[in-house]
Amino acid sequence: MRAALTALTDELKRLKSTGVTSVCVSPEGIAALRKAVASRTVASKPVASPSPAPLRQTDSVRPASAEPARTPRAAEGATKADAPSNRLPPPPVFTLPAGDKTSRWEWLRSQVLTHPVCMANVRPGKQVVLGVGSLDAKIMFIGEAPGAEEEVRGEPFVGPAGQLLTRMIGAMGLKREEVYIGNIMNWRPQIPTPSGMEQVGNREPTPEEMAFCLPFLRAQIEVVAPTLIVAVGATAAKGLLGAGSFKTLGDVRGQWREFCGKPVMVTYHPSYLLRQAAAGPAAEKKAKRATWEDLLKVMERAGLTISDKQRSYFL
Ligand code: URA
């Protein structure tokens, strides 16, 4: 415990000496901190003023590339990569190097794409996926996880839902290349399949998987420094706001929240809009108008010009 505290203090001092004035601590980190404080209080005699609590995660203060590879647990009839273990090491802890946006993003990209844990979670021939877009984007869209097309192309939102997202961005008067698009997850959550078979469908990431990938998302936010974030769908909202902060997407959709000091607008996932379109024209129009109202709020806050035509879409 004492060694962990010393390592944490040293790391914070080092960060301060490089000009860092604040660090973003996830809800999981706070929970770990509270647990550590509680265990210290129980283990030691009562003290008048408790000393600062060590972060248990200090155990993982090391370059991301030094993370131990997760050992997949083989399932019957499945290859190793077909059956990911549900145990992941603690989320990576790292500091972005100094430099311009491009060099910092490139550094991050190489860390994520070669990270042993990320690599162990993609099937052979498939790719780990980092966000794409303008590093000067005012608006950052965040979705759930790569799907079948995304893990083949190594780019988020390129399948049917991605094509709809690109059209939504176009309706806002922007090009896809002018925003930044990322995901909570950097790999497609696996569903065990018989050896050599392609995965059909997607599954929601586990809280542990989301927590593992979150530092990579935080780092992308740090590099891009967008004016605001749009979380598309319940998983993105859970990842950014914390699963316990709402019951259903309807509780937070259309509202401004915050993540890492950035305003976050929560809206529907384009996959949901596609499903509503399949349910019929009335359901489609209702869901699209609701989403569009959220995006109008985003455009206003980002200082984009809104035409009368844009205001009346889907009315
Ligand atoms: N859905 C997502 O949430 N992200 C993608 O990259 C693709 C589909």
Short mmCIF file of C-alpha atoms and ligand atoms in Angstrom, two decimals:
data_model
loop_
_atom_site.label_atom_id
_atom_site.label_comp_id
_atom_site.label_asym_id
_atom_site.label_seq_id
_atom_site.Cartn_x
_atom_site.Cartn_y
_atom_site.Cartn_z
CA MET A 1 0.00 0.00 0.00
CA ARG A 2 2.79 2.42 1.00
CA ALA A 3 4.72 1.58 -2.19
CA ALA A 4 1.62 2.28 -4.24
CA LEU A 5 1.12 5.64 -2.50
CA THR A 6 4.75 6.61 -3.14
CA ALA A 7 4.47 5.63 -6.81
CA LEU A 8 1.26 7.64 -7.19
CA THR A 9 2.72 10.72 -5.50
CA ASP A 10 5.86 10.49 -7.64
CA GLU A 11 3.77 10.25 -10.81
CA LEU A 12 1.64 13.24 -9.81
CA LYS A 13 4.79 15.27 -9.02
CA ARG A 14 6.24 14.30 -12.38
CA LEU A 15 3.06 15.35 -14.18
CA LYS A 16 3.03 18.67 -12.29
CA SER A 17 6.64 19.31 -13.34
CA THR A 18 5.59 18.91 -16.99
CA GLY A 19 2.93 21.61 -16.58
CA VAL A 20 -0.08 19.36 -15.94
CA THR A 21 -2.38 21.15 -13.50
CA SER A 22 -5.25 18.71 -13.29
CA VAL A 23 -5.91 15.03 -13.86
CA CYS A 24 -9.20 13.50 -14.86
CA VAL A 25 -10.19 10.61 -12.56
CA SER A 26 -12.89 8.21 -13.74
CA PRO A 27 -15.82 7.18 -11.53
CA GLU A 28 -14.11 3.75 -11.35
CA GLY A 29 -10.91 5.45 -10.16
CA ILE A 30 -12.80 7.34 -7.48
CA ALA A 31 -14.50 4.11 -6.41
CA ALA A 32 -11.10 2.37 -6.20
CA LEU A 33 -9.76 5.29 -4.19
CA ARG A 34 -12.68 5.16 -1.76
CA LYS A 35 -12.22 1.40 -1.36
CA ALA A 36 -8.53 1.89 -0.67
CA VAL A 37 -9.29 4.58 1.92
CA ALA A 38 -11.83 2.29 3.57
CA SER A 39 -9.42 -0.65 3.72
CA ARG A 40 -6.66 1.59 5.12
CA THR A 41 -8.98 2.92 7.79
CA VAL A 42 -9.96 -0.59 8.82
CA ALA A 43 -6.39 -1.90 8.72
CA SER A 44 -4.83 0.94 10.69
CA LYS A 45 -5.55 2.47 14.09
CA PRO A 46 -7.93 5.44 13.90
CA VAL A 47 -6.01 8.61 13.10
CA ALA A 48 -7.06 12.21 13.61
CA SER A 49 -6.42 13.29 10.03
CA PRO A 50 -6.16 10.55 7.44
CA SER A 51 -3.27 10.78 5.00
CA PRO A 52 -3.99 10.94 1.27
CA ALA A 53 -5.32 7.69 -0.08
CA PRO A 54 -3.34 5.67 -2.55
CA LEU A 55 -4.96 4.82 -5.87
CA ARG A 56 -5.00 1.07 -6.19
CA GLN A 57 -4.52 1.61 -9.89
CA THR A 58 -1.02 2.86 -9.19
CA ASP A 59 -0.08 -0.76 -9.60
CA SER A 60 -0.59 -0.21 -13.30
CA VAL A 61 1.36 3.06 -13.60
CA ARG A 62 3.58 2.09 -16.51
CA PRO A 63 3.64 2.68 -20.24
CA ALA A 64 0.57 1.22 -21.90
CA SER A 65 2.81 -0.99 -23.98
CA ALA A 66 3.97 -2.73 -20.81
CA GLU A 67 0.47 -4.02 -20.02
CA PRO A 68 0.48 -7.78 -19.60
CA ALA A 69 -1.35 -9.60 -22.36
CA ARG A 70 -4.68 -11.05 -21.30
CA THR A 71 -4.79 -14.79 -21.61
CA PRO A 72 -7.95 -15.77 -23.47
CA ARG A 73 -9.84 -18.71 -22.00
CA ALA A 74 -10.53 -21.27 -24.69
CA ALA A 75 -14.17 -22.29 -25.14
CA GLU A 76 -15.20 -25.62 -26.56
CA GLY A 77 -14.78 -25.63 -30.32
CA ALA A 78 -13.53 -22.06 -30.38
CA THR A 79 -10.11 -20.62 -31.11
CA LYS A 80 -8.33 -18.65 -28.41
CA ALA A 81 -9.37 -15.35 -29.96
CA ASP A 82 -12.94 -16.60 -30.25
CA ALA A 83 -13.31 -16.86 -26.52
CA PRO A 84 -12.03 -13.78 -24.74
CA SER A 85 -11.53 -14.01 -21.04
CA ASN A 86 -13.93 -11.83 -19.10
CA ARG A 87 -11.02 -10.78 -16.89
CA LEU A 88 -9.06 -7.77 -18.04
CA PRO A 89 -6.09 -6.12 -16.34
CA PRO A 90 -6.67 -2.69 -14.78
CA PRO A 91 -7.19 0.12 -17.31
CA PRO A 92 -3.93 1.45 -18.74
CA VAL A 93 -2.38 4.50 -17.12
CA PHE A 94 -0.21 6.64 -19.37
CA THR A 95 0.70 10.22 -20.14
CA LEU A 96 0.51 11.67 -23.61
CA PRO A 97 3.86 13.01 -24.78
CA ALA A 98 4.34 16.72 -25.34
CA GLY A 99 4.10 17.88 -28.92
CA ASP A 100 1.64 19.01 -31.55
CA LYS A 101 -1.76 17.40 -31.98
CA THR A 102 -0.70 15.20 -34.88
CA SER A 103 2.34 13.74 -33.14
CA ARG A 104 0.42 13.15 -29.90
CA TRP A 105 -2.44 11.47 -31.77
CA GLU A 106 -0.01 9.31 -33.79
CA TRP A 107 1.70 8.24 -30.55
CA LEU A 108 -1.67 7.36 -29.02
CA ARG A 109 -2.73 5.50 -32.15
CA SER A 110 0.38 3.32 -32.09
CA GLN A 111 -0.11 2.62 -28.36
CA VAL A 112 -3.72 1.54 -28.87
CA LEU A 113 -3.21 -0.45 -32.06
CA THR A 114 -0.28 -2.40 -30.61
CA HIS A 115 -1.64 -2.72 -27.09
CA PRO A 116 -1.44 -6.41 -26.12
CA VAL A 117 -4.87 -6.38 -24.49
CA CYS A 118 -6.53 -4.72 -27.49
CA MET A 119 -4.72 -7.09 -29.86
CA ALA A 120 -5.74 -10.12 -27.82
CA ASN A 121 -9.37 -9.11 -28.14
CA VAL A 122 -9.62 -8.93 -31.91
CA ARG A 123 -9.93 -12.01 -34.06
CA PRO A 124 -7.14 -12.81 -36.50
CA GLY A 125 -7.31 -10.56 -39.56
CA LYS A 126 -9.47 -7.98 -37.78
CA GLN A 127 -8.34 -4.61 -36.47
CA VAL A 128 -8.22 -2.56 -33.30
CA VAL A 129 -10.06 0.71 -34.02
CA LEU A 130 -9.22 4.24 -32.87
CA GLY A 131 -11.24 7.38 -33.64
CA VAL A 132 -10.88 9.32 -36.88
CA GLY A 133 -11.42 12.83 -38.13
CA SER A 134 -10.19 16.35 -37.66
CA LEU A 135 -7.86 16.89 -34.73
CA ASP A 136 -9.24 20.45 -34.65
CA ALA A 137 -12.86 19.32 -34.57
CA LYS A 138 -15.26 21.33 -32.43
CA ILE A 139 -17.61 18.36 -32.25
CA MET A 140 -16.67 14.82 -31.21
CA PHE A 141 -19.18 12.03 -31.78
CA ILE A 142 -18.79 8.97 -29.56
CA GLY A 143 -20.46 5.66 -30.24
CA GLU A 144 -20.36 2.20 -28.71
CA ALA A 145 -17.89 -0.16 -30.37
CA PRO A 146 -16.68 -1.25 -33.79
CA GLY A 147 -18.98 -3.63 -35.63
CA ALA A 148 -18.29 -6.06 -38.46
CA GLU A 149 -17.37 -3.45 -41.10
CA GLU A 150 -15.44 -1.28 -38.67
CA GLU A 151 -13.15 -4.07 -37.45
CA VAL A 152 -12.35 -4.97 -41.06
CA ARG A 153 -11.62 -1.40 -42.16
CA GLY A 154 -10.11 -0.22 -38.90
CA GLU A 155 -12.34 2.86 -38.88
CA PRO A 156 -15.34 3.72 -36.69
CA PHE A 157 -18.83 4.16 -38.13
CA VAL A 158 -18.35 2.94 -41.68
CA GLY A 159 -21.18 0.33 -41.76
CA PRO A 160 -24.90 1.11 -42.21
CA ALA A 161 -25.17 3.01 -38.90
CA GLY A 162 -22.01 4.91 -39.79
CA GLN A 163 -23.39 5.89 -43.17
CA LEU A 164 -26.46 7.30 -41.44
CA LEU A 165 -24.26 9.14 -38.94
CA THR A 166 -22.32 10.64 -41.87
CA ARG A 167 -25.63 11.85 -43.38
CA MET A 168 -26.67 13.35 -40.03
CA ILE A 169 -23.35 15.21 -39.88
CA GLY A 170 -24.00 16.38 -43.45
CA ALA A 171 -27.44 17.67 -42.42
CA MET A 172 -25.67 19.77 -39.80
CA GLY A 173 -23.77 21.43 -42.65
CA LEU A 174 -20.51 19.64 -41.87
CA LYS A 175 -18.36 17.09 -43.61
CA ARG A 176 -17.46 13.84 -41.85
CA GLU A 177 -13.78 14.91 -42.02
CA GLU A 178 -14.59 18.12 -40.11
CA VAL A 179 -15.71 16.32 -36.94
CA TYR A 180 -14.00 13.63 -34.86
CA ILE A 181 -15.68 10.24 -34.52
CA GLY A 182 -14.71 7.71 -31.88
CA ASN A 183 -16.09 4.90 -29.77
CA ILE A 184 -16.15 3.86 -26.13
CA MET A 185 -14.50 0.59 -27.21
CA ASN A 186 -11.47 0.00 -29.39
CA TRP A 187 -12.35 -3.54 -30.38
CA ARG A 188 -15.52 -5.35 -31.39
CA PRO A 189 -16.80 -7.18 -28.30
CA GLN A 190 -16.56 -10.84 -29.16
CA ILE A 191 -19.28 -13.42 -29.09
CA PRO A 192 -17.81 -16.94 -29.00
CA THR A 193 -18.24 -18.55 -32.41
CA PRO A 194 -17.15 -21.94 -33.71
CA SER A 195 -13.56 -21.89 -34.91
CA GLY A 196 -13.12 -20.18 -38.28
CA MET A 197 -16.67 -18.79 -38.34
CA GLU A 198 -17.39 -15.08 -38.64
CA GLN A 199 -19.17 -13.45 -35.70
CA VAL A 200 -22.78 -12.64 -36.46
CA GLY A 201 -24.22 -9.67 -34.60
CA ASN A 202 -22.76 -7.59 -31.83
CA ARG A 203 -22.92 -7.63 -28.08
CA GLU A 204 -22.86 -4.76 -25.62
CA PRO A 205 -19.44 -4.24 -24.04
CA THR A 206 -19.11 -5.22 -20.40
CA PRO A 207 -18.47 -2.48 -17.80
CA GLU A 208 -14.95 -3.91 -17.41
CA GLU A 209 -14.27 -3.66 -21.15
CA MET A 210 -15.55 -0.09 -21.24
CA ALA A 211 -13.45 0.87 -18.22
CA PHE A 212 -10.39 -0.63 -19.88
CA CYS A 213 -10.80 1.42 -23.07
CA LEU A 214 -11.85 4.67 -21.38
CA PRO A 215 -8.29 6.04 -20.89
CA PHE A 216 -7.82 5.83 -24.66
CA LEU A 217 -10.97 7.89 -25.19
CA ARG A 218 -9.93 10.42 -22.56
CA ALA A 219 -6.59 10.78 -24.33
CA GLN A 220 -8.35 11.41 -27.67
CA ILE A 221 -10.44 14.12 -25.97
CA GLU A 222 -7.26 15.61 -24.53
CA VAL A 223 -5.59 15.73 -27.96
CA VAL A 224 -8.56 16.98 -30.00
CA ALA A 225 -9.93 19.26 -27.25
CA PRO A 226 -13.37 19.52 -28.85
CA THR A 227 -15.86 22.20 -27.81
CA LEU A 228 -18.41 19.50 -27.09
CA ILE A 229 -19.17 15.80 -27.29
CA VAL A 230 -22.19 13.99 -28.72
CA ALA A 231 -22.76 10.57 -27.12
CA VAL A 232 -24.81 8.42 -29.48
CA GLY A 233 -26.76 5.66 -27.77
CA ALA A 234 -27.08 4.23 -24.29
CA THR A 235 -23.69 2.50 -24.22
CA ALA A 236 -21.81 5.70 -25.07
CA ALA A 237 -23.86 7.53 -22.44
CA LYS A 238 -23.12 4.82 -19.85
CA GLY A 239 -19.42 4.90 -20.70
CA LEU A 240 -19.16 8.67 -20.34
CA LEU A 241 -21.67 9.45 -17.61
CA GLY A 242 -21.49 6.24 -15.59
CA ALA A 243 -23.96 3.36 -15.83
CA GLY A 244 -25.60 4.32 -12.54
CA SER A 245 -26.32 7.92 -13.56
CA PHE A 246 -29.52 7.08 -15.47
CA LYS A 247 -32.02 4.25 -15.88
CA THR A 248 -33.10 4.57 -19.50
CA LEU A 249 -31.70 6.61 -22.36
CA GLY A 250 -34.87 8.72 -22.19
CA ASP A 251 -33.71 10.03 -18.79
CA VAL A 252 -30.68 11.75 -20.32
CA ARG A 253 -31.41 12.10 -24.06
CA GLY A 254 -31.55 15.69 -25.24
CA GLN A 255 -29.82 16.99 -22.10
CA TRP A 256 -26.44 18.53 -21.56
CA ARG A 257 -24.18 16.55 -19.24
CA GLU A 258 -20.43 16.68 -18.72
CA PHE A 259 -17.42 14.43 -19.23
CA CYS A 260 -13.82 15.48 -18.60
CA GLY A 261 -14.92 19.10 -18.44
CA LYS A 262 -16.66 18.95 -21.86
CA PRO A 263 -20.39 19.41 -22.44
CA VAL A 264 -21.97 16.14 -23.57
CA MET A 265 -25.22 15.91 -25.52
CA VAL A 266 -26.79 12.46 -25.37
CA THR A 267 -28.86 11.36 -28.33
CA TYR A 268 -30.10 8.23 -30.09
CA HIS A 269 -27.71 5.85 -31.82
CA PRO A 270 -28.08 5.75 -35.63
CA SER A 271 -28.70 1.97 -35.33
CA TYR A 272 -31.81 2.79 -33.30
CA LEU A 273 -32.94 5.19 -36.03
CA LEU A 274 -32.45 2.42 -38.60
CA ARG A 275 -34.54 0.06 -36.48
CA GLN A 276 -37.27 2.70 -36.15
CA ALA A 277 -37.23 3.17 -39.93
CA ALA A 278 -37.87 -0.55 -40.25
CA ALA A 279 -40.78 -0.21 -37.80
CA GLY A 280 -42.63 2.26 -40.05
CA PRO A 281 -42.66 5.88 -41.28
CA ALA A 282 -44.32 7.34 -38.17
CA ALA A 283 -41.82 5.74 -35.79
CA GLU A 284 -38.96 6.79 -38.06
CA LYS A 285 -40.09 10.42 -38.25
CA LYS A 286 -40.59 10.67 -34.48
CA ALA A 287 -37.15 9.26 -33.67
CA LYS A 288 -35.41 11.30 -36.36
CA ARG A 289 -37.07 14.55 -35.24
CA ALA A 290 -36.09 13.90 -31.61
CA THR A 291 -32.50 13.22 -32.68
CA TRP A 292 -32.49 16.28 -34.90
CA GLU A 293 -33.67 18.47 -32.01
CA ASP A 294 -30.67 17.22 -30.03
CA LEU A 295 -28.39 18.01 -32.94
CA LEU A 296 -29.87 21.52 -33.27
CA LYS A 297 -28.84 22.09 -29.63
CA VAL A 298 -25.38 20.84 -30.53
CA MET A 299 -25.17 23.17 -33.53
CA GLU A 300 -26.25 26.13 -31.40
CA ARG A 301 -23.70 25.40 -28.69
CA ALA A 302 -20.96 24.85 -31.26
CA GLY A 303 -21.78 28.23 -32.84
CA LEU A 304 -22.85 26.79 -36.21
CA THR A 305 -25.25 28.75 -38.41
CA ILE A 306 -28.72 27.18 -38.54
CA SER A 307 -30.95 27.89 -41.53
CA ASP A 308 -34.77 27.92 -41.39
CA LYS A 309 -34.72 24.83 -43.58
CA GLN A 310 -32.51 23.03 -41.07
CA ARG A 311 -34.77 24.08 -38.18
CA SER A 312 -37.79 22.52 -39.83
CA TYR A 313 -36.28 19.13 -40.81
CA PHE A 314 -38.56 16.18 -39.90
CA LEU A 315 -41.41 18.44 -38.73
N1 URA B 1 -21.72 1.52 -33.98
C1 URA B 1 -20.93 2.16 -33.11
O1 URA B 1 -21.36 2.52 -32.03
N2 URA B 1 -19.69 2.40 -33.47
C2 URA B 1 -19.20 2.07 -34.66
O2 URA B 1 -18.04 2.35 -34.92
C3 URA B 1 -20.07 1.41 -35.55
C4 URA B 1 -21.32 1.14 -35.19
#
